[in-house]
PDB file of C-alpha atoms in Angstrom:
ATOM      1  CA  MET A   1     -38.318  -1.264 -26.614  1.00  0.00           C
ATOM      2  CA  LYS A   2     -36.205  -3.774 -24.685  1.00  0.00           C
ATOM      3  CA  SER A   3     -34.448  -3.672 -21.346  1.00  0.00           C
ATOM      4  CA  ILE A   4     -30.772  -4.545 -21.739  1.00  0.00           C
ATOM      5  CA  LEU A   5     -27.984  -5.185 -19.266  1.00  0.00           C
ATOM      6  CA  LEU A   6     -24.662  -4.193 -20.838  1.00  0.00           C
ATOM      7  CA  ILE A   7     -21.522  -5.345 -19.034  1.00  0.00           C
ATOM      8  CA  GLY A   8     -18.214  -3.899 -20.187  1.00  0.00           C
ATOM      9  CA  LEU A   9     -17.829  -0.316 -21.376  1.00  0.00           C
ATOM     10  CA  GLY A  10     -14.626  -0.385 -23.377  1.00  0.00           C
ATOM     11  CA  ARG A  11     -14.699   0.832 -26.976  1.00  0.00           C
ATOM     12  CA  PHE A  12     -16.952  -2.006 -28.126  1.00  0.00           C
ATOM     13  CA  GLY A  13     -19.332  -1.710 -25.186  1.00  0.00           C
ATOM     14  CA  LYS A  14     -19.536   2.066 -25.491  1.00  0.00           C
ATOM     15  CA  HIS A  15     -20.481   1.825 -29.173  1.00  0.00           C
ATOM     16  CA  ILE A  16     -23.177  -0.713 -28.299  1.00  0.00           C
ATOM     17  CA  ALA A  17     -24.526   1.679 -25.657  1.00  0.00           C
ATOM     18  CA  ILE A  18     -24.630   4.560 -28.149  1.00  0.00           C
ATOM     19  CA  HIS A  19     -26.507   2.542 -30.772  1.00  0.00           C
ATOM     20  CA  LEU A  20     -28.947   1.059 -28.248  1.00  0.00           C
ATOM     21  CA  ASN A  21     -29.660   4.595 -27.072  1.00  0.00           C
ATOM     22  CA  HIS A  22     -30.386   5.710 -30.651  1.00  0.00           C
ATOM     23  CA  LEU A  23     -32.776   2.770 -30.993  1.00  0.00           C
ATOM     24  CA  GLY A  24     -34.663   3.826 -27.867  1.00  0.00           C
ATOM     25  CA  HIS A  25     -33.891   0.857 -25.616  1.00  0.00           C
ATOM     26  CA  GLN A  26     -33.470   0.967 -21.825  1.00  0.00           C
ATOM     27  CA  VAL A  27     -29.880   0.154 -20.917  1.00  0.00           C
ATOM     28  CA  MET A  28     -28.283  -0.617 -17.578  1.00  0.00           C
ATOM     29  CA  ALA A  29     -24.521  -0.335 -18.087  1.00  0.00           C
ATOM     30  CA  VAL A  30     -21.903  -1.862 -15.795  1.00  0.00           C
ATOM     31  CA  ASP A  31     -18.125  -1.611 -15.617  1.00  0.00           C
ATOM     32  CA  ASP A  32     -15.530  -1.813 -12.859  1.00  0.00           C
ATOM     33  CA  VAL A  33     -13.794   1.358 -14.061  1.00  0.00           C
ATOM     34  CA  GLU A  34     -15.445   4.573 -12.874  1.00  0.00           C
ATOM     35  CA  GLU A  35     -14.182   6.662 -15.798  1.00  0.00           C
ATOM     36  CA  ARG A  36     -15.805   4.336 -18.339  1.00  0.00           C
ATOM     37  CA  VAL A  37     -19.101   4.417 -16.498  1.00  0.00           C
ATOM     38  CA  GLU A  38     -19.077   8.228 -16.384  1.00  0.00           C
ATOM     39  CA  THR A  39     -18.316   8.406 -20.123  1.00  0.00           C
ATOM     40  CA  ALA A  40     -21.278   6.152 -20.914  1.00  0.00           C
ATOM     41  CA  LEU A  41     -23.813   7.985 -18.727  1.00  0.00           C
ATOM     42  CA  PRO A  42     -25.194  10.202 -21.534  1.00  0.00           C
ATOM     43  CA  PHE A  43     -26.100   7.113 -23.569  1.00  0.00           C
ATOM     44  CA  VAL A  44     -27.661   4.785 -20.978  1.00  0.00           C
ATOM     45  CA  THR A  45     -30.681   4.741 -18.696  1.00  0.00           C
ATOM     46  CA  ASN A  46     -28.709   3.746 -15.607  1.00  0.00           C
ATOM     47  CA  ALA A  47     -25.128   2.755 -14.827  1.00  0.00           C
ATOM     48  CA  GLN A  48     -23.239   1.180 -11.964  1.00  0.00           C
ATOM     49  CA  ILE A  49     -19.617   0.634 -11.035  1.00  0.00           C
ATOM     50  CA  GLY A  50     -19.054  -2.930  -9.959  1.00  0.00           C
ATOM     51  CA  ASP A  51     -17.346  -6.281 -10.410  1.00  0.00           C
ATOM     52  CA  SER A  52     -19.440  -8.467 -12.712  1.00  0.00           C
ATOM     53  CA  THR A  53     -17.654 -11.600 -11.471  1.00  0.00           C
ATOM     54  CA  ASN A  54     -19.202 -11.022  -8.045  1.00  0.00           C
ATOM     55  CA  ALA A  55     -22.396 -13.071  -7.790  1.00  0.00           C
ATOM     56  CA  ASP A  56     -23.946 -10.849  -5.120  1.00  0.00           C
ATOM     57  CA  PHE A  57     -23.383  -7.728  -7.208  1.00  0.00           C
ATOM     58  CA  LEU A  58     -24.849  -9.317 -10.328  1.00  0.00           C
ATOM     59  CA  GLU A  59     -27.850 -10.619  -8.429  1.00  0.00           C
ATOM     60  CA  SER A  60     -28.487  -7.128  -7.055  1.00  0.00           C
ATOM     61  CA  LEU A  61     -28.990  -5.952 -10.646  1.00  0.00           C
ATOM     62  CA  GLY A  62     -31.960  -8.276 -11.092  1.00  0.00           C
ATOM     63  CA  VAL A  63     -30.601 -10.000 -14.195  1.00  0.00           C
ATOM     64  CA  ARG A  64     -33.821 -12.017 -14.639  1.00  0.00           C
ATOM     65  CA  ASN A  65     -35.667  -8.809 -15.469  1.00  0.00           C
ATOM     66  CA  TYR A  66     -33.635  -7.941 -18.572  1.00  0.00           C
ATOM     67  CA  ASP A  67     -34.619  -9.061 -22.049  1.00  0.00           C
ATOM     68  CA  VAL A  68     -30.957  -9.349 -23.054  1.00  0.00           C
ATOM     69  CA  CYS A  69     -27.680  -9.423 -21.143  1.00  0.00           C
ATOM     70  CA  ILE A  70     -24.659  -8.438 -23.262  1.00  0.00           C
ATOM     71  CA  VAL A  71     -21.163  -9.263 -22.011  1.00  0.00           C
ATOM     72  CA  ALA A  72     -18.894  -6.885 -23.935  1.00  0.00           C
ATOM     73  CA  ILE A  73     -15.747  -7.417 -21.852  1.00  0.00           C
ATOM     74  CA  GLY A  74     -12.831  -7.543 -24.263  1.00  0.00           C
ATOM     75  CA  ASN A  75      -9.530  -7.404 -22.377  1.00  0.00           C
ATOM     76  CA  ASP A  76     -10.083 -10.074 -19.717  1.00  0.00           C
ATOM     77  CA  PHE A  77     -11.466 -13.366 -20.986  1.00  0.00           C
ATOM     78  CA  GLN A  78     -11.521 -14.942 -17.537  1.00  0.00           C
ATOM     79  CA  SER A  79     -13.842 -12.194 -16.298  1.00  0.00           C
ATOM     80  CA  SER A  80     -15.974 -12.502 -19.415  1.00  0.00           C
ATOM     81  CA  LEU A  81     -16.328 -16.260 -18.908  1.00  0.00           C
ATOM     82  CA  GLU A  82     -17.135 -15.955 -15.201  1.00  0.00           C
ATOM     83  CA  THR A  83     -19.660 -13.191 -15.863  1.00  0.00           C
ATOM     84  CA  THR A  84     -21.342 -15.195 -18.617  1.00  0.00           C
ATOM     85  CA  SER A  85     -21.633 -18.259 -16.399  1.00  0.00           C
ATOM     86  CA  LEU A  86     -22.993 -16.281 -13.442  1.00  0.00           C
ATOM     87  CA  LEU A  87     -25.596 -14.525 -15.575  1.00  0.00           C
ATOM     88  CA  LYS A  88     -27.026 -17.843 -16.723  1.00  0.00           C
ATOM     89  CA  GLU A  89     -26.917 -19.301 -13.208  1.00  0.00           C
ATOM     90  CA  LEU A  90     -28.852 -16.271 -11.945  1.00  0.00           C
ATOM     91  CA  GLY A  91     -31.600 -16.800 -14.516  1.00  0.00           C
ATOM     92  CA  ALA A  92     -30.748 -14.420 -17.342  1.00  0.00           C
ATOM     93  CA  LYS A  93     -33.112 -14.920 -20.285  1.00  0.00           C
ATOM     94  CA  LEU A  94     -30.631 -14.329 -23.103  1.00  0.00           C
ATOM     95  CA  VAL A  95     -26.868 -13.972 -22.716  1.00  0.00           C
ATOM     96  CA  VAL A  96     -24.804 -12.639 -25.634  1.00  0.00           C
ATOM     97  CA  SER A  97     -21.042 -12.642 -25.083  1.00  0.00           C
ATOM     98  CA  ARG A  98     -18.089 -11.246 -26.976  1.00  0.00           C
ATOM     99  CA  ALA A  99     -15.364 -13.573 -28.264  1.00  0.00           C
ATOM    100  CA  ALA A 100     -12.091 -12.842 -30.021  1.00  0.00           C
ATOM    101  CA  ARG A 101     -11.256 -16.405 -31.075  1.00  0.00           C
ATOM    102  CA  ASP A 102     -13.069 -19.661 -31.828  1.00  0.00           C
ATOM    103  CA  VAL A 103     -11.744 -21.318 -28.684  1.00  0.00           C
ATOM    104  CA  GLN A 104     -13.213 -18.492 -26.590  1.00  0.00           C
ATOM    105  CA  ALA A 105     -16.561 -18.923 -28.321  1.00  0.00           C
ATOM    106  CA  LYS A 106     -16.586 -22.629 -27.468  1.00  0.00           C
ATOM    107  CA  PHE A 107     -15.929 -21.964 -23.781  1.00  0.00           C
ATOM    108  CA  LEU A 108     -18.532 -19.210 -23.641  1.00  0.00           C
ATOM    109  CA  LEU A 109     -21.203 -21.338 -25.306  1.00  0.00           C
ATOM    110  CA  ARG A 110     -20.460 -24.223 -22.939  1.00  0.00           C
ATOM    111  CA  ASN A 111     -20.658 -21.967 -19.911  1.00  0.00           C
ATOM    112  CA  GLY A 112     -23.865 -20.030 -20.321  1.00  0.00           C
ATOM    113  CA  ALA A 113     -23.718 -17.909 -23.472  1.00  0.00           C
ATOM    114  CA  ASP A 114     -26.753 -18.300 -25.718  1.00  0.00           C
ATOM    115  CA  GLU A 115     -25.022 -16.478 -28.547  1.00  0.00           C
ATOM    116  CA  VAL A 116     -21.506 -15.216 -29.278  1.00  0.00           C
ATOM    117  CA  VAL A 117     -20.400 -12.219 -31.332  1.00  0.00           C
ATOM    118  CA  TYR A 118     -16.980 -11.721 -32.944  1.00  0.00           C
ATOM    119  CA  PRO A 119     -16.590  -7.951 -33.519  1.00  0.00           C
ATOM    120  CA  GLU A 120     -13.000  -8.148 -34.789  1.00  0.00           C
ATOM    121  CA  LYS A 121     -13.530 -11.285 -36.881  1.00  0.00           C
ATOM    122  CA  GLN A 122     -16.800 -10.050 -38.367  1.00  0.00           C
ATOM    123  CA  LEU A 123     -15.375  -6.626 -39.181  1.00  0.00           C
ATOM    124  CA  ALA A 124     -12.263  -8.184 -40.698  1.00  0.00           C
ATOM    125  CA  LYS A 125     -14.372 -10.364 -42.987  1.00  0.00           C
ATOM    126  CA  TRP A 126     -16.578  -7.413 -43.966  1.00  0.00           C
ATOM    127  CA  THR A 127     -13.522  -5.272 -44.740  1.00  0.00           C
ATOM    128  CA  ALA A 128     -11.858  -8.004 -46.811  1.00  0.00           C
ATOM    129  CA  ILE A 129     -14.967  -8.596 -48.911  1.00  0.00           C
ATOM    130  CA  ARG A 130     -15.986  -4.937 -49.172  1.00  0.00           C
ATOM    131  CA  TYR A 131     -12.617  -3.647 -50.355  1.00  0.00           C
ATOM    132  CA  SER A 132     -11.356  -6.592 -52.388  1.00  0.00           C
ATOM    133  CA  ALA A 133     -13.962  -5.931 -55.109  1.00  0.00           C
ATOM    134  CA  ASP A 134     -14.720  -2.526 -56.612  1.00  0.00           C
ATOM    135  CA  HIS A 135     -18.420  -3.265 -57.128  1.00  0.00           C
ATOM    136  CA  ILE A 136     -19.414  -4.285 -53.584  1.00  0.00           C
ATOM    137  CA  LEU A 137     -20.912  -1.360 -51.667  1.00  0.00           C
ATOM    138  CA  ASP A 138     -21.946  -3.236 -48.527  1.00  0.00           C
ATOM    139  CA  TYR A 139     -22.115  -6.747 -47.178  1.00  0.00           C
ATOM    140  CA  ILE A 140     -24.109  -8.568 -44.469  1.00  0.00           C
ATOM    141  CA  ASP A 141     -23.226 -12.116 -43.444  1.00  0.00           C
ATOM    142  CA  LEU A 142     -26.390 -14.117 -42.645  1.00  0.00           C
ATOM    143  CA  ASP A 143     -24.673 -17.418 -41.822  1.00  0.00           C
ATOM    144  CA  GLU A 144     -21.688 -19.406 -43.034  1.00  0.00           C
ATOM    145  CA  ASP A 145     -23.232 -19.987 -46.450  1.00  0.00           C
ATOM    146  CA  HIS A 146     -25.529 -17.015 -47.192  1.00  0.00           C
ATOM    147  CA  ALA A 147     -25.171 -13.254 -47.402  1.00  0.00           C
ATOM    148  CA  VAL A 148     -26.735 -10.028 -48.610  1.00  0.00           C
ATOM    149  CA  PHE A 149     -24.639  -7.829 -50.927  1.00  0.00           C
ATOM    150  CA  GLU A 150     -25.298  -4.279 -52.037  1.00  0.00           C
ATOM    151  CA  ILE A 151     -24.071  -4.041 -55.627  1.00  0.00           C
ATOM    152  CA  PRO A 152     -24.454  -1.320 -58.294  1.00  0.00           C
ATOM    153  CA  VAL A 153     -26.785  -2.237 -61.131  1.00  0.00           C
ATOM    154  CA  PRO A 154     -24.499  -3.708 -63.848  1.00  0.00           C
ATOM    155  CA  GLY A 155     -24.383  -1.667 -67.031  1.00  0.00           C
ATOM    156  CA  ASP A 156     -25.917  -4.402 -69.178  1.00  0.00           C
ATOM    157  CA  TRP A 157     -28.833  -4.774 -66.725  1.00  0.00           C
ATOM    158  CA  ALA A 158     -29.845  -1.105 -66.819  1.00  0.00           C
ATOM    159  CA  GLY A 159     -33.223  -0.560 -68.476  1.00  0.00           C
ATOM    160  CA  ARG A 160     -34.282  -4.173 -67.997  1.00  0.00           C
ATOM    161  CA  THR A 161     -36.788  -5.538 -65.505  1.00  0.00           C
ATOM    162  CA  ILE A 162     -36.009  -7.904 -62.634  1.00  0.00           C
ATOM    163  CA  GLY A 163     -38.128 -10.517 -64.398  1.00  0.00           C
ATOM    164  CA  GLN A 164     -36.154 -10.188 -67.617  1.00  0.00           C
ATOM    165  CA  ILE A 165     -32.857 -10.638 -65.830  1.00  0.00           C
ATOM    166  CA  ASP A 166     -34.256 -13.622 -63.871  1.00  0.00           C
ATOM    167  CA  ILE A 167     -31.186 -14.222 -61.711  1.00  0.00           C
ATOM    168  CA  ARG A 168     -33.377 -16.192 -59.328  1.00  0.00           C
ATOM    169  CA  LYS A 169     -33.733 -18.931 -61.926  1.00  0.00           C
ATOM    170  CA  LYS A 170     -30.216 -18.688 -63.330  1.00  0.00           C
ATOM    171  CA  PHE A 171     -28.234 -18.310 -60.100  1.00  0.00           C
ATOM    172  CA  ASN A 172     -30.733 -18.919 -57.249  1.00  0.00           C
ATOM    173  CA  ILE A 173     -30.263 -15.281 -56.166  1.00  0.00           C
ATOM    174  CA  ASN A 174     -33.048 -12.909 -55.088  1.00  0.00           C
ATOM    175  CA  ILE A 175     -33.092  -9.140 -55.571  1.00  0.00           C
ATOM    176  CA  ILE A 176     -34.731  -7.984 -52.328  1.00  0.00           C
ATOM    177  CA  GLY A 177     -34.413  -4.225 -52.647  1.00  0.00           C
ATOM    178  CA  ILE A 178     -33.339  -1.280 -54.782  1.00  0.00           C
ATOM    179  CA  LYS A 179     -31.461   1.734 -53.440  1.00  0.00           C
ATOM    180  CA  LYS A 180     -32.190   5.049 -55.166  1.00  0.00           C
ATOM    181  CA  ASN A 181     -30.459   8.246 -54.093  1.00  0.00           C
ATOM    182  CA  GLY A 182     -29.629   6.708 -50.725  1.00  0.00           C
ATOM    183  CA  ARG A 183     -33.205   5.550 -50.068  1.00  0.00           C
ATOM    184  CA  LEU A 184     -34.086   1.861 -49.935  1.00  0.00           C
ATOM    185  CA  GLU A 185     -37.117   0.640 -51.893  1.00  0.00           C
ATOM    186  CA  LEU A 186     -38.357  -2.803 -50.843  1.00  0.00           C
ATOM    187  CA  SER A 187     -41.641  -2.756 -52.772  1.00  0.00           C
ATOM    188  CA  ILE A 188     -40.308  -4.391 -55.899  1.00  0.00           C
ATOM    189  CA  SER A 189     -41.706  -6.926 -58.359  1.00  0.00           C
ATOM    190  CA  PRO A 190     -40.626  -8.775 -61.520  1.00  0.00           C
ATOM    191  CA  ASP A 191     -41.780  -5.669 -63.433  1.00  0.00           C
ATOM    192  CA  THR A 192     -39.456  -3.313 -61.528  1.00  0.00           C
ATOM    193  CA  VAL A 193     -37.030  -1.693 -63.969  1.00  0.00           C
ATOM    194  CA  LEU A 194     -33.387  -1.457 -62.957  1.00  0.00           C
ATOM    195  CA  ARG A 195     -31.706   1.883 -63.639  1.00  0.00           C
ATOM    196  CA  ALA A 196     -28.096   2.960 -64.054  1.00  0.00           C
ATOM    197  CA  GLY A 197     -26.816   4.664 -60.919  1.00  0.00           C
ATOM    198  CA  GLU A 198     -29.003   2.556 -58.619  1.00  0.00           C
ATOM    199  CA  SER A 199     -27.776  -0.271 -56.412  1.00  0.00           C
ATOM    200  CA  MET A 200     -29.409  -3.594 -55.585  1.00  0.00           C
ATOM    201  CA  LEU A 201     -29.625  -5.665 -52.422  1.00  0.00           C
ATOM    202  CA  VAL A 202     -29.133  -9.258 -53.499  1.00  0.00           C
ATOM    203  CA  LEU A 203     -29.607 -12.307 -51.278  1.00  0.00           C
ATOM    204  CA  GLY A 204     -28.195 -15.738 -51.962  1.00  0.00           C
ATOM    205  CA  GLY A 205     -25.606 -18.391 -51.267  1.00  0.00           C
ATOM    206  CA  ASN A 206     -22.021 -17.180 -51.125  1.00  0.00           C
ATOM    207  CA  LYS A 207     -20.917 -19.390 -54.020  1.00  0.00           C
ATOM    208  CA  ASP A 208     -23.859 -18.286 -56.165  1.00  0.00           C
ATOM    209  CA  LEU A 209     -23.176 -14.612 -55.439  1.00  0.00           C
ATOM    210  CA  GLN A 210     -19.488 -15.000 -56.228  1.00  0.00           C
ATOM    211  CA  LYS A 211     -20.272 -16.737 -59.506  1.00  0.00           C
ATOM    212  CA  CYS A 212     -22.962 -14.274 -60.617  1.00  0.00           C
ATOM    213  CA  PHE A 213     -21.063 -11.094 -59.756  1.00  0.00           C
ATOM    214  CA  HIS A 214     -17.489 -12.351 -60.296  1.00  0.00           C
ATOM    215  CA  ILE A 215     -16.486 -11.737 -56.699  1.00  0.00           C
TER     216      ILE A 215
END
Protein backbone atom coordinates (compact mmCIF):
# COMPACT_ATOMS: atom_id res chain seq x y z
CA MET A 1 0.00 0.00 0.00
CA LYS A 2 1.29 3.46 -0.94
CA SER A 3 0.39 6.95 0.15
CA ILE A 4 -0.46 9.12 -2.85
CA LEU A 5 -1.15 12.81 -3.27
CA LEU A 6 -3.51 13.32 -6.22
CA ILE A 7 -3.89 16.88 -7.48
CA GLY A 8 -6.65 17.56 -9.99
CA LEU A 9 -10.02 15.82 -9.88
CA GLY A 10 -11.36 16.26 -13.38
CA ARG A 11 -12.39 13.17 -15.34
CA PHE A 12 -8.84 11.83 -15.53
CA GLY A 13 -8.07 12.51 -11.88
CA LYS A 14 -11.35 11.02 -10.72
CA HIS A 15 -10.68 7.79 -12.63
CA ILE A 16 -7.22 7.60 -11.07
CA ALA A 17 -8.78 8.04 -7.62
CA ILE A 18 -11.30 5.25 -8.28
CA HIS A 19 -8.63 2.79 -9.43
CA LEU A 20 -6.24 3.67 -6.60
CA ASN A 21 -9.10 3.04 -4.18
CA HIS A 22 -9.74 -0.39 -5.73
CA LEU A 23 -6.04 -1.18 -5.32
CA GLY A 24 -6.17 -0.30 -1.62
CA HIS A 25 -3.88 2.74 -1.60
CA GLN A 26 -4.20 5.77 0.69
CA VAL A 27 -5.08 8.83 -1.37
CA MET A 28 -5.13 12.50 -0.45
CA ALA A 29 -7.05 14.28 -3.21
CA VAL A 30 -6.87 18.01 -3.93
CA ASP A 31 -8.78 20.31 -6.25
CA ASP A 32 -9.77 23.97 -6.21
CA VAL A 33 -13.38 23.15 -7.14
CA GLU A 34 -15.53 22.07 -4.19
CA GLU A 35 -17.94 20.02 -6.31
CA ARG A 36 -15.11 17.87 -7.69
CA VAL A 37 -13.73 17.25 -4.23
CA GLU A 38 -17.16 16.19 -2.93
CA THR A 39 -17.62 13.81 -5.88
CA ALA A 40 -14.28 12.14 -5.16
CA LEU A 41 -14.81 11.70 -1.41
CA PRO A 42 -16.15 8.12 -1.64
CA PHE A 43 -12.97 7.00 -3.40
CA VAL A 44 -10.21 8.70 -1.38
CA THR A 45 -8.85 8.61 2.15
CA ASN A 46 -8.86 12.39 2.57
CA ALA A 47 -9.57 15.40 0.38
CA GLN A 48 -9.03 19.14 0.52
CA ILE A 49 -10.16 22.15 -1.46
CA GLY A 50 -7.23 24.37 -2.28
CA ASP A 51 -4.99 26.07 -4.81
CA SER A 52 -2.08 23.77 -5.66
CA THR A 53 -0.08 26.71 -7.05
CA ASN A 54 0.06 28.16 -3.53
CA ALA A 55 3.32 27.07 -1.90
CA ASP A 56 1.99 27.45 1.65
CA PHE A 57 -1.03 25.29 0.89
CA LEU A 58 1.07 22.58 -0.73
CA GLU A 59 3.56 22.60 2.12
CA SER A 60 0.70 22.18 4.60
CA LEU A 61 -0.10 18.85 2.92
CA GLY A 62 3.31 17.46 3.85
CA VAL A 63 4.28 16.48 0.30
CA ARG A 64 7.52 14.85 1.50
CA ASN A 65 5.48 12.16 3.22
CA TYR A 66 3.82 10.80 0.07
CA ASP A 67 5.29 7.97 -1.96
CA VAL A 68 3.93 9.49 -5.17
CA CYS A 69 2.52 12.88 -6.11
CA ILE A 70 0.31 12.81 -9.22
CA VAL A 71 -0.52 16.07 -10.99
CA ALA A 72 -3.64 15.27 -13.02
CA ILE A 73 -4.58 18.86 -13.90
CA GLY A 74 -5.75 18.84 -17.51
CA ASN A 75 -7.36 22.17 -18.40
CA ASP A 76 -4.74 24.63 -17.13
CA PHE A 77 -1.17 23.86 -18.12
CA GLN A 78 0.24 26.87 -16.29
CA SER A 79 -1.20 25.57 -13.02
CA SER A 80 0.05 22.08 -13.78
CA LEU A 81 3.57 23.39 -14.43
CA GLU A 82 3.62 25.57 -11.31
CA THR A 83 2.28 22.73 -9.16
CA THR A 84 4.84 20.29 -10.53
CA SER A 85 7.70 22.70 -9.85
CA LEU A 86 6.51 23.48 -6.32
CA LEU A 87 6.11 19.81 -5.44
CA LYS A 88 9.73 19.12 -6.33
CA GLU A 89 10.96 22.24 -4.53
CA LEU A 90 9.09 21.10 -1.40
CA GLY A 91 10.81 17.71 -1.46
CA ALA A 92 8.33 15.40 -3.14
CA LYS A 93 9.85 11.95 -3.69
CA LEU A 94 8.24 11.16 -7.05
CA VAL A 95 6.25 13.58 -9.18
CA VAL A 96 4.16 12.24 -12.08
CA SER A 97 2.48 14.89 -14.23
CA ARG A 98 -0.07 14.82 -17.01
CA ALA A 99 0.82 16.19 -20.45
CA ALA A 100 -1.28 16.61 -23.58
CA ARG A 101 1.55 17.41 -26.00
CA ASP A 102 5.28 16.76 -26.35
CA VAL A 103 6.14 20.39 -25.68
CA GLN A 104 4.25 20.21 -22.37
CA ALA A 105 6.14 17.06 -21.43
CA LYS A 106 9.46 18.80 -22.05
CA PHE A 107 8.54 21.73 -19.81
CA LEU A 108 7.23 19.45 -17.08
CA LEU A 109 10.34 17.27 -17.10
CA ARG A 110 12.57 20.35 -16.96
CA ASN A 111 10.62 21.79 -14.06
CA GLY A 112 10.31 18.99 -11.56
CA ALA A 113 8.38 16.09 -13.08
CA ASP A 114 10.10 12.73 -12.68
CA GLU A 115 7.72 11.11 -15.13
CA VAL A 116 5.03 12.28 -17.56
CA VAL A 117 1.87 10.50 -18.70
CA TYR A 118 -0.08 11.19 -21.90
CA PRO A 119 -3.63 9.85 -21.32
CA GLU A 120 -5.04 11.10 -24.63
CA LYS A 121 -1.97 10.18 -26.70
CA GLN A 122 -1.61 6.75 -25.10
CA LEU A 123 -5.30 5.96 -25.48
CA ALA A 124 -5.28 7.16 -29.09
CA LYS A 125 -2.37 4.86 -29.92
CA TRP A 126 -4.02 1.92 -28.14
CA THR A 127 -7.29 2.52 -30.00
CA ALA A 128 -5.57 2.80 -33.39
CA ILE A 129 -3.64 -0.43 -32.91
CA ARG A 130 -6.46 -2.34 -31.21
CA TYR A 131 -9.10 -1.61 -33.83
CA SER A 132 -7.01 -1.47 -36.99
CA ALA A 133 -6.42 -5.25 -36.85
CA ASP A 134 -9.11 -7.85 -36.24
CA HIS A 135 -6.80 -10.22 -34.36
CA ILE A 136 -5.48 -7.87 -31.66
CA LEU A 137 -7.44 -8.22 -28.42
CA ASP A 138 -5.33 -5.93 -26.24
CA TYR A 139 -2.12 -3.97 -26.37
CA ILE A 140 0.37 -2.59 -23.82
CA ASP A 141 3.15 -0.22 -24.88
CA LEU A 142 6.34 -0.91 -22.88
CA ASP A 143 8.52 1.73 -24.55
CA GLU A 144 8.98 3.21 -28.01
CA ASP A 145 10.22 -0.07 -29.45
CA HIS A 146 8.59 -2.89 -27.44
CA ALA A 147 5.06 -3.98 -26.59
CA VAL A 148 2.88 -6.79 -25.31
CA PHE A 149 0.00 -7.93 -27.54
CA GLU A 150 -2.87 -10.22 -26.69
CA ILE A 151 -3.60 -12.23 -29.83
CA PRO A 152 -5.84 -15.27 -30.47
CA VAL A 153 -3.96 -18.49 -31.11
CA PRO A 154 -3.64 -18.70 -34.93
CA GLY A 155 -5.49 -21.62 -36.47
CA ASP A 156 -2.34 -23.30 -37.78
CA TRP A 157 -0.73 -23.10 -34.31
CA ALA A 158 -3.56 -24.89 -32.50
CA GLY A 159 -2.53 -28.30 -31.17
CA ARG A 160 1.17 -27.47 -31.32
CA THR A 161 3.49 -26.70 -28.43
CA ILE A 162 5.23 -23.39 -27.80
CA GLY A 163 8.53 -25.17 -28.41
CA GLN A 164 7.39 -26.48 -31.78
CA ILE A 165 6.31 -23.05 -32.93
CA ASP A 166 9.58 -21.52 -31.66
CA ILE A 167 8.74 -17.91 -32.46
CA ARG A 168 11.45 -16.84 -30.04
CA LYS A 169 14.09 -18.15 -32.44
CA LYS A 170 12.32 -17.17 -35.65
CA PHE A 171 11.07 -13.71 -34.69
CA ASN A 172 12.70 -12.89 -31.31
CA ILE A 173 9.22 -12.91 -29.71
CA ASN A 174 8.33 -14.49 -26.36
CA ILE A 175 4.98 -16.02 -25.43
CA ILE A 176 4.65 -14.94 -21.78
CA GLY A 177 1.14 -16.13 -20.99
CA ILE A 178 -1.95 -17.97 -22.17
CA LYS A 179 -5.50 -16.77 -21.55
CA LYS A 180 -8.13 -19.49 -21.13
CA ASN A 181 -11.77 -18.63 -20.53
CA GLY A 182 -10.80 -15.17 -19.34
CA ARG A 183 -8.17 -16.46 -16.88
CA LEU A 184 -4.48 -15.76 -17.41
CA GLU A 185 -2.02 -18.65 -17.09
CA LEU A 186 1.61 -17.57 -16.68
CA SER A 187 3.04 -20.97 -15.76
CA ILE A 188 3.94 -22.01 -19.28
CA SER A 189 6.86 -23.90 -20.81
CA PRO A 190 8.06 -25.04 -24.25
CA ASP A 191 5.81 -28.10 -23.75
CA THR A 192 2.65 -26.01 -23.26
CA VAL A 193 0.14 -26.87 -25.98
CA LEU A 194 -1.70 -24.02 -27.67
CA ARG A 195 -5.44 -24.54 -28.16
CA ALA A 196 -8.00 -23.02 -30.50
CA GLY A 197 -10.13 -20.45 -28.70
CA GLU A 198 -7.29 -19.40 -26.39
CA SER A 199 -5.32 -16.17 -26.65
CA MET A 200 -1.63 -15.52 -26.09
CA LEU A 201 0.30 -12.67 -24.50
CA VAL A 202 3.30 -12.08 -26.72
CA LEU A 203 6.23 -9.79 -25.91
CA GLY A 204 8.67 -8.42 -28.43
CA GLY A 205 9.89 -5.55 -30.56
CA ASN A 206 7.21 -3.68 -32.47
CA LYS A 207 8.72 -4.50 -35.86
CA ASP A 208 9.06 -8.18 -34.97
CA LEU A 209 5.46 -8.35 -33.75
CA GLN A 210 4.18 -6.62 -36.86
CA LYS A 211 6.11 -9.00 -39.10
CA CYS A 212 5.11 -12.18 -37.24
CA PHE A 213 1.41 -11.37 -36.90
CA HIS A 214 0.95 -9.26 -40.06
CA ILE A 215 -0.08 -6.17 -38.12
